[in-house]
């Protein structure tokens, strides 16, 4: 078990298992880490076993809309949904730009449809390559989405859109916020769990690791 300890001025220790199998513990100075690991050993072993089980799936190709496409290496990045292939540029920035171009019209259509149903008016919509979150909503009502959403099933993408649009009414995660999300995404709890699984798959996928500068 690879354990990374981060000493921070936090009130409570936090335990996280990264997609690459690293166990990251964030804890204050003087906190006894060994006992903390032993108390959570069963949970840790279950999470690590789950990640091991996802490795083979993650190496099946490039994930698009929840399916794994065959990768062809070429000059300009392009997704062919009919043939389930992705032409991937050898340059990271160009590859990410191509994936954003593919995702953008699909995402804008979802934002338009969901915002009308939810009776909200979002501002600017941006797509970025983020390391820690699927999306965000600024105090000005601008929405930001992760280009990694190109990889997840459409229903999970829709949940992320509903989640961020709900922040236009509630800039928090209060009960009222979750009630609003639940009106437009009945199984939002299941969607959240499935998104965690996809975050791990993407973290293990060799093409996404290359896009993130890890390989």
mmCIF file of C-alpha atoms in Angstrom:
data_model
loop_
_atom_site.group_PDB
_atom_site.id
_atom_site.type_symbol
_atom_site.label_atom_id
_atom_site.label_comp_id
_atom_site.label_asym_id
_atom_site.label_seq_id
_atom_site.Cartn_x
_atom_site.Cartn_y
_atom_site.Cartn_z
ATOM 1 C CA UNK A 1 0.000 0.000 0.000
ATOM 2 C CA UNK A 2 1.556 3.296 -1.137
ATOM 3 C CA UNK A 3 0.776 5.930 1.490
ATOM 4 C CA UNK A 4 1.369 9.663 1.020
ATOM 5 C CA UNK A 5 1.000 11.876 4.091
ATOM 6 C CA UNK A 6 0.215 15.583 3.793
ATOM 7 C CA UNK A 7 0.529 17.610 6.972
ATOM 8 C CA UNK A 8 -1.946 20.498 6.910
ATOM 9 C CA UNK A 9 -3.616 22.708 9.556
ATOM 10 C CA UNK A 10 -6.904 20.780 9.291
ATOM 11 C CA UNK A 11 -9.318 19.938 12.096
ATOM 12 C CA UNK A 12 -9.963 16.340 11.012
ATOM 13 C CA UNK A 13 -7.810 13.829 9.131
ATOM 14 C CA UNK A 14 -8.947 12.975 5.606
ATOM 15 C CA UNK A 15 -8.375 9.718 3.748
ATOM 16 C CA UNK A 16 -8.426 9.398 -0.041
ATOM 17 C CA UNK A 17 -7.542 6.674 -2.529
ATOM 18 C CA UNK A 18 -6.274 8.039 -5.843
ATOM 19 C CA UNK A 19 -6.979 6.309 -9.179
ATOM 20 C CA UNK A 20 -3.346 5.194 -9.410
ATOM 21 C CA UNK A 21 -3.676 3.328 -6.104
ATOM 22 C CA UNK A 22 -1.951 5.877 -3.881
ATOM 23 C CA UNK A 23 -3.452 6.344 -0.427
ATOM 24 C CA UNK A 24 -3.334 10.030 0.509
ATOM 25 C CA UNK A 25 -3.835 11.087 4.118
ATOM 26 C CA UNK A 26 -4.233 14.755 4.958
ATOM 27 C CA UNK A 27 -3.761 15.283 8.685
ATOM 28 C CA UNK A 28 -2.535 17.854 11.211
ATOM 29 C CA UNK A 29 0.921 17.724 12.766
ATOM 30 C CA UNK A 30 1.226 15.104 15.483
ATOM 31 C CA UNK A 31 -1.683 13.015 14.219
ATOM 32 C CA UNK A 32 -1.040 9.266 14.550
ATOM 33 C CA UNK A 33 -1.309 7.987 10.974
ATOM 34 C CA UNK A 34 -0.621 4.278 11.587
ATOM 35 C CA UNK A 35 -3.604 3.873 13.918
ATOM 36 C CA UNK A 36 -5.753 5.829 11.459
ATOM 37 C CA UNK A 37 -4.819 3.418 8.651
ATOM 38 C CA UNK A 38 -5.552 0.363 10.800
ATOM 39 C CA UNK A 39 -9.001 1.695 11.727
ATOM 40 C CA UNK A 40 -9.842 2.098 8.043
ATOM 41 C CA UNK A 41 -7.947 -0.901 6.674
ATOM 42 C CA UNK A 42 -11.035 -2.825 5.521
ATOM 43 C CA UNK A 43 -12.375 0.198 3.647
ATOM 44 C CA UNK A 44 -8.960 0.881 2.120
ATOM 45 C CA UNK A 45 -8.506 -2.693 0.934
ATOM 46 C CA UNK A 46 -11.983 -2.691 -0.630
ATOM 47 C CA UNK A 47 -11.274 0.580 -2.484
ATOM 48 C CA UNK A 48 -7.887 -0.663 -3.721
ATOM 49 C CA UNK A 49 -9.457 -3.924 -4.914
ATOM 50 C CA UNK A 50 -12.116 -1.919 -6.774
ATOM 51 C CA UNK A 51 -9.447 0.142 -8.530
ATOM 52 C CA UNK A 52 -7.529 -2.984 -9.502
ATOM 53 C CA UNK A 53 -10.713 -4.327 -11.053
ATOM 54 C CA UNK A 54 -11.110 -1.185 -13.161
ATOM 55 C CA UNK A 55 -7.604 -1.276 -14.656
ATOM 56 C CA UNK A 56 -8.426 -3.714 -17.468
ATOM 57 C CA UNK A 57 -11.613 -1.800 -18.339
ATOM 58 C CA UNK A 58 -9.715 1.495 -18.394
ATOM 59 C CA UNK A 59 -7.243 0.123 -20.940
ATOM 60 C CA UNK A 60 -9.963 -0.919 -23.428
ATOM 61 C CA UNK A 61 -9.575 2.202 -25.581
ATOM 62 C CA UNK A 62 -10.525 5.859 -25.345
ATOM 63 C CA UNK A 63 -13.805 6.389 -23.432
ATOM 64 C CA UNK A 64 -16.457 8.398 -25.299
ATOM 65 C CA UNK A 65 -20.047 8.665 -24.015
ATOM 66 C CA UNK A 66 -19.464 5.713 -21.703
ATOM 67 C CA UNK A 67 -18.108 3.398 -24.425
ATOM 68 C CA UNK A 68 -14.535 2.558 -25.386
ATOM 69 C CA UNK A 69 -13.485 3.676 -28.861
ATOM 70 C CA UNK A 70 -10.550 2.446 -30.913
ATOM 71 C CA UNK A 71 -7.730 5.006 -31.051
ATOM 72 C CA UNK A 72 -6.077 5.979 -34.324
ATOM 73 C CA UNK A 73 -3.085 8.275 -34.231
ATOM 74 C CA UNK A 74 -3.234 11.165 -36.677
ATOM 75 C CA UNK A 75 -2.800 14.868 -37.261
ATOM 76 C CA UNK A 76 -6.132 16.311 -36.147
ATOM 77 C CA UNK A 77 -8.216 14.975 -33.290
ATOM 78 C CA UNK A 78 -11.658 13.830 -34.390
ATOM 79 C CA UNK A 79 -14.300 11.554 -32.913
ATOM 80 C CA UNK A 80 -16.206 9.249 -35.280
ATOM 81 C CA UNK A 81 -19.280 8.062 -33.393
ATOM 82 C CA UNK A 82 -20.508 5.912 -36.269
ATOM 83 C CA UNK A 83 -17.305 3.879 -36.425
ATOM 84 C CA UNK A 84 -16.498 4.227 -32.697
ATOM 85 C CA UNK A 85 -13.011 5.528 -33.364
ATOM 86 C CA UNK A 86 -11.002 8.496 -32.127
ATOM 87 C CA UNK A 87 -8.257 10.033 -34.198
ATOM 88 C CA UNK A 88 -5.916 11.433 -31.561
ATOM 89 C CA UNK A 89 -3.326 14.108 -32.289
ATOM 90 C CA UNK A 90 0.190 13.551 -31.002
ATOM 91 C CA UNK A 91 0.119 17.005 -29.392
ATOM 92 C CA UNK A 92 -1.708 17.293 -26.066
ATOM 93 C CA UNK A 93 -3.101 20.788 -26.582
ATOM 94 C CA UNK A 94 -4.432 19.919 -30.033
ATOM 95 C CA UNK A 95 -5.916 16.664 -28.752
ATOM 96 C CA UNK A 96 -7.702 18.444 -25.900
ATOM 97 C CA UNK A 97 -8.967 21.149 -28.278
ATOM 98 C CA UNK A 98 -10.445 18.480 -30.537
ATOM 99 C CA UNK A 99 -12.184 16.761 -27.626
ATOM 100 C CA UNK A 100 -13.567 20.096 -26.414
ATOM 101 C CA UNK A 101 -14.876 20.852 -29.917
ATOM 102 C CA UNK A 102 -16.657 17.480 -29.967
ATOM 103 C CA UNK A 103 -18.124 17.926 -26.487
ATOM 104 C CA UNK A 104 -19.173 21.573 -26.708
ATOM 105 C CA UNK A 105 -22.342 21.307 -28.889
ATOM 106 C CA UNK A 106 -23.563 18.314 -26.878
ATOM 107 C CA UNK A 107 -22.972 20.143 -23.626
ATOM 108 C CA UNK A 108 -24.580 23.390 -24.809
ATOM 109 C CA UNK A 109 -27.666 21.492 -25.948
ATOM 110 C CA UNK A 110 -27.951 19.923 -22.481
ATOM 111 C CA UNK A 111 -27.448 23.274 -20.742
ATOM 112 C CA UNK A 112 -30.122 24.855 -22.934
ATOM 113 C CA UNK A 113 -32.625 22.033 -22.384
ATOM 114 C CA UNK A 114 -32.075 21.744 -18.625
ATOM 115 C CA UNK A 115 -31.983 25.491 -17.966
ATOM 116 C CA UNK A 116 -35.401 25.885 -19.623
ATOM 117 C CA UNK A 117 -36.838 23.074 -17.504
ATOM 118 C CA UNK A 118 -35.273 24.458 -14.319
ATOM 119 C CA UNK A 119 -36.166 28.066 -15.206
ATOM 120 C CA UNK A 120 -32.660 29.436 -14.733
ATOM 121 C CA UNK A 121 -30.466 31.598 -16.953
ATOM 122 C CA UNK A 122 -26.786 30.645 -16.950
ATOM 123 C CA UNK A 123 -24.071 32.970 -18.189
ATOM 124 C CA UNK A 124 -20.987 31.931 -20.104
ATOM 125 C CA UNK A 125 -20.286 28.208 -20.563
ATOM 126 C CA UNK A 126 -16.623 27.119 -20.633
ATOM 127 C CA UNK A 127 -14.902 23.756 -21.034
ATOM 128 C CA UNK A 128 -11.541 23.180 -19.348
ATOM 129 C CA UNK A 129 -9.263 20.331 -18.401
ATOM 130 C CA UNK A 130 -9.555 20.191 -14.627
ATOM 131 C CA UNK A 131 -7.863 17.843 -12.180
ATOM 132 C CA UNK A 132 -10.340 17.717 -9.310
ATOM 133 C CA UNK A 133 -13.934 18.454 -10.346
ATOM 134 C CA UNK A 134 -16.504 17.760 -13.041
ATOM 135 C CA UNK A 135 -17.895 21.285 -13.111
ATOM 136 C CA UNK A 136 -18.401 24.547 -11.250
ATOM 137 C CA UNK A 137 -20.658 27.595 -11.149
ATOM 138 C CA UNK A 138 -19.283 31.065 -10.453
ATOM 139 C CA UNK A 139 -21.089 33.739 -8.372
ATOM 140 C CA UNK A 140 -21.768 35.532 -11.677
ATOM 141 C CA UNK A 141 -23.616 32.508 -13.030
ATOM 142 C CA UNK A 142 -20.914 31.348 -15.425
ATOM 143 C CA UNK A 143 -20.606 27.589 -15.818
ATOM 144 C CA UNK A 144 -17.398 25.644 -16.200
ATOM 145 C CA UNK A 145 -17.305 21.984 -17.232
ATOM 146 C CA UNK A 146 -14.490 19.455 -17.375
ATOM 147 C CA UNK A 147 -13.527 18.148 -20.821
ATOM 148 C CA UNK A 148 -13.400 14.700 -19.179
ATOM 149 C CA UNK A 149 -17.198 14.713 -19.414
ATOM 150 C CA UNK A 150 -16.698 13.654 -23.026
ATOM 151 C CA UNK A 151 -15.943 10.188 -21.632
ATOM 152 C CA UNK A 152 -18.914 9.541 -19.354
ATOM 153 C CA UNK A 153 -22.379 8.207 -20.259
ATOM 154 C CA UNK A 154 -24.824 10.900 -21.382
ATOM 155 C CA UNK A 155 -27.053 10.525 -18.300
ATOM 156 C CA UNK A 156 -24.109 11.273 -16.005
ATOM 157 C CA UNK A 157 -23.219 14.312 -18.085
ATOM 158 C CA UNK A 158 -26.807 15.488 -17.693
ATOM 159 C CA UNK A 159 -26.586 15.091 -13.907
ATOM 160 C CA UNK A 160 -23.485 17.316 -13.813
ATOM 161 C CA UNK A 161 -25.312 19.959 -15.863
ATOM 162 C CA UNK A 162 -28.353 19.831 -13.547
ATOM 163 C CA UNK A 163 -26.052 20.033 -10.513
ATOM 164 C CA UNK A 164 -24.288 23.163 -11.739
ATOM 165 C CA UNK A 165 -27.506 24.823 -12.913
ATOM 166 C CA UNK A 166 -29.003 24.241 -9.458
ATOM 167 C CA UNK A 167 -26.215 26.415 -8.064
ATOM 168 C CA UNK A 168 -27.764 29.359 -9.900
ATOM 169 C CA UNK A 169 -30.505 29.192 -7.266
ATOM 170 C CA UNK A 170 -28.498 27.831 -4.335
ATOM 171 C CA UNK A 171 -24.771 28.553 -4.109
ATOM 172 C CA UNK A 172 -24.345 25.779 -1.569
ATOM 173 C CA UNK A 173 -25.167 22.117 -1.008
ATOM 174 C CA UNK A 174 -28.108 22.670 1.306
ATOM 175 C CA UNK A 175 -31.175 20.430 1.567
ATOM 176 C CA UNK A 176 -33.010 22.873 -0.705
ATOM 177 C CA UNK A 177 -30.242 22.494 -3.278
ATOM 178 C CA UNK A 178 -30.480 18.694 -3.285
ATOM 179 C CA UNK A 179 -34.274 18.815 -3.455
ATOM 180 C CA UNK A 180 -33.973 20.911 -6.604
ATOM 181 C CA UNK A 181 -31.413 18.529 -8.112
ATOM 182 C CA UNK A 182 -33.660 15.586 -7.224
ATOM 183 C CA UNK A 183 -36.595 17.099 -9.109
ATOM 184 C CA UNK A 184 -34.660 16.910 -12.371
ATOM 185 C CA UNK A 185 -32.394 13.952 -11.658
ATOM 186 C CA UNK A 186 -34.299 11.383 -9.600
ATOM 187 C CA UNK A 187 -31.333 9.067 -9.025
ATOM 188 C CA UNK A 188 -28.751 11.757 -8.322
ATOM 189 C CA UNK A 189 -27.212 9.674 -5.534
ATOM 190 C CA UNK A 190 -26.599 6.816 -7.964
ATOM 191 C CA UNK A 191 -25.195 9.275 -10.512
ATOM 192 C CA UNK A 192 -22.742 10.626 -7.956
ATOM 193 C CA UNK A 193 -21.469 7.137 -7.153
ATOM 194 C CA UNK A 194 -21.169 6.223 -10.826
ATOM 195 C CA UNK A 195 -19.237 9.436 -11.511
ATOM 196 C CA UNK A 196 -16.707 8.417 -8.857
ATOM 197 C CA UNK A 197 -16.240 5.141 -10.725
ATOM 198 C CA UNK A 198 -15.737 6.985 -14.013
ATOM 199 C CA UNK A 199 -13.276 9.382 -12.402
ATOM 200 C CA UNK A 200 -11.181 6.356 -11.468
ATOM 201 C CA UNK A 201 -11.514 4.840 -14.943
ATOM 202 C CA UNK A 202 -10.337 8.086 -16.525
ATOM 203 C CA UNK A 203 -7.507 8.314 -14.003
ATOM 204 C CA UNK A 204 -6.342 4.841 -15.046
ATOM 205 C CA UNK A 205 -6.899 5.278 -18.793
ATOM 206 C CA UNK A 206 -3.496 5.556 -20.562
ATOM 207 C CA UNK A 207 -4.744 8.137 -23.072
ATOM 208 C CA UNK A 208 -6.152 10.435 -20.392
ATOM 209 C CA UNK A 209 -2.988 9.956 -18.359
ATOM 210 C CA UNK A 210 -1.018 11.131 -21.406
ATOM 211 C CA UNK A 211 -3.363 14.100 -21.833
ATOM 212 C CA UNK A 212 -2.707 14.998 -18.222
ATOM 213 C CA UNK A 213 1.059 14.834 -18.711
ATOM 214 C CA UNK A 214 1.454 11.706 -16.584
ATOM 215 C CA UNK A 215 2.772 9.386 -19.324
#
